[in-house]
Amino acid sequence: MTTPNAQQASSYTPLDLEGVRTFLATLPAIAARLGSTPDAWRVWEVSDGNLNMVFLAEGPQGSVCLKQSLPHVRVDPSWKMPLDRTFFEAAYLRAVFPHVPDLTTECLHFDAEQFILIVPGLSGHTVMRTAMMAGHFYPSVAAQVGDFVARSSFATSLLAEPFERIMDRQICFARNQTLTRITVDLVLTDPYHDHPRNHWADPQITPIVDALRASPAVQARSDSLRLRFLSAPQALLHGDLHTGSIMTDGTDTRIIDGEFATYGPIGFDAGLFTGNLILSLFATPDRSGQALHLDMIQTFWTSFKKGFLALWQEKEWAEDRSTLYYATTDKSTQNFEKSLFIQNVFQDTVGFCAAEIIRRTIGYAHVADFSVLTDPSLRTTRQKAALLFAKDCLEQKKPLKSLADFLELLYLHMSAL
Ligand code: SR1
Ligand code: MG
């Protein structure tokens, strides 16, 4: 796939429902997947993310999902944006699908003129955030997401492939600059400064925001995380792995929406997912639901670590000797180097998890999770607890060296609930 020119294509037209039907009818393989004739298809809009138009089409034989970029942010038409984000989502799916065919969707078609991506429909699946807001918490989904991060990141890293293939892919995704800019600004910069995009409903949150911004340790750590995000191209990241980017029916789970894909530190994906689990935990009214979240956090990390190390362990031989790392060193050196690698991923995970909690509470794009708490003062108490936990993660007055340390800090902040 060659990178598109970032300029808008002249024939580009945003589709309406009838336009979707007509467009799908021009694609024989897609029309066959839906079955019958176009007039028998049901087409409806399901856009609920911030950026794109999303439609579902269902026929007697099957369903597809069509996603089209808009020349602006969907929820803010004054925020102009090039169209190339569906290109990067298609490129991401093509790169990772062979390694995680059971955990994401296949790119069935990409139209480079209309910036349209088509993937199979996921009937019977619910967005994980929506399921959790309805009180359904799934440790098995956390295990699947851990497996997804392990397999997709290992397969696109130097541990799996010759550096030439990695660098070619890095060149492609290095062009995903519009969405990388959003991450750099919205996740890793704005919340730590006074910026018109930041907002929070309750003035009782303001003293915590002031404390975050006045903390030299938080300022330094947020700068380090931004530097790390931009200068540690360990693997191809999903780049926006929150619980709204995951669909599940409780058994089958699919990671969607990889338009923010870029090379970066593996702990970025792991940290965003963990941060969203923790936001959901703080928004969960009852202790039993909160306990299930602790399970999910633990299960996610354990599954990631086990999956990643197993893939590394399997790689004992390669024609290209340069792709082997510690495969032929003595066992204790091998264990030491591998555990150092995982510890570094864990440190990144803790940092990006905290950054995600902070930006989803006081930045531009909040999470819906807290809306299940109808009492505004309870909502504020919970958001303050989440922010204080994130602040402690960034300051690390007591170092968080392991998952046990991290969970101990989390229990401490849960006692304020
Ligand atoms: C303007 S885009 C805001 C947020 O929505 C996306 O889902 C990403 O999370 C981004 O940060
Ligand atoms: Mg998205």
Short mmCIF file of C-alpha atoms and ligand atoms in Angstrom, two decimals, residues 49-51 73 75 79 81 179 182-183 186-187 239-240 242 245 257 259-260 272 356 359-360 364-365, ligand 1:
data_model
loop_
_atom_site.label_atom_id
_atom_site.label_comp_id
_atom_site.label_asym_id
_atom_site.label_seq_id
_atom_site.Cartn_x
_atom_site.Cartn_y
_atom_site.Cartn_z
CA GLY A 49 -16.87 7.87 17.53
CA ASN A 50 -15.45 11.37 17.34
CA LEU A 51 -14.00 11.24 13.84
CA VAL A 73 -13.74 15.87 13.09
CA VAL A 75 -18.25 15.88 16.34
CA TRP A 79 -11.91 21.14 13.24
CA MET A 81 -8.72 17.28 8.99
CA LEU A 179 -3.81 11.44 14.28
CA ILE A 182 -4.08 14.41 18.19
CA THR A 183 -2.52 11.87 20.57
CA LEU A 186 -4.88 15.61 23.57
CA VAL A 187 -3.35 12.73 25.53
CA GLY A 239 -2.86 3.74 19.09
CA ASP A 240 -6.34 4.21 20.63
CA HIS A 242 -9.81 2.13 24.80
CA SER A 245 -12.41 0.18 20.37
CA ASP A 257 -10.80 1.28 14.95
CA GLU A 259 -6.86 4.49 12.62
CA PHE A 260 -4.39 5.92 15.17
CA LEU A 272 -4.58 2.93 27.38
CA GLU A 356 -5.21 8.20 29.75
CA ARG A 359 -6.97 13.12 29.70
CA ARG A 360 -10.31 11.26 29.78
CA TYR A 364 -10.99 17.19 25.32
CA ALA A 365 -12.53 13.72 24.96
C1 SR1 B 1 -10.56 14.70 18.05
S1 SR1 B 1 -10.40 13.04 18.34
C2 SR1 B 1 -10.53 12.83 20.05
C3 SR1 B 1 -10.31 11.45 20.53
O1 SR1 B 1 -11.21 10.56 19.86
C4 SR1 B 1 -10.52 9.39 19.43
O2 SR1 B 1 -11.24 8.25 19.72
C5 SR1 B 1 -9.20 9.42 20.14
O3 SR1 B 1 -9.29 8.82 21.41
C6 SR1 B 1 -8.94 10.88 20.24
O4 SR1 B 1 -7.99 11.21 21.23
#
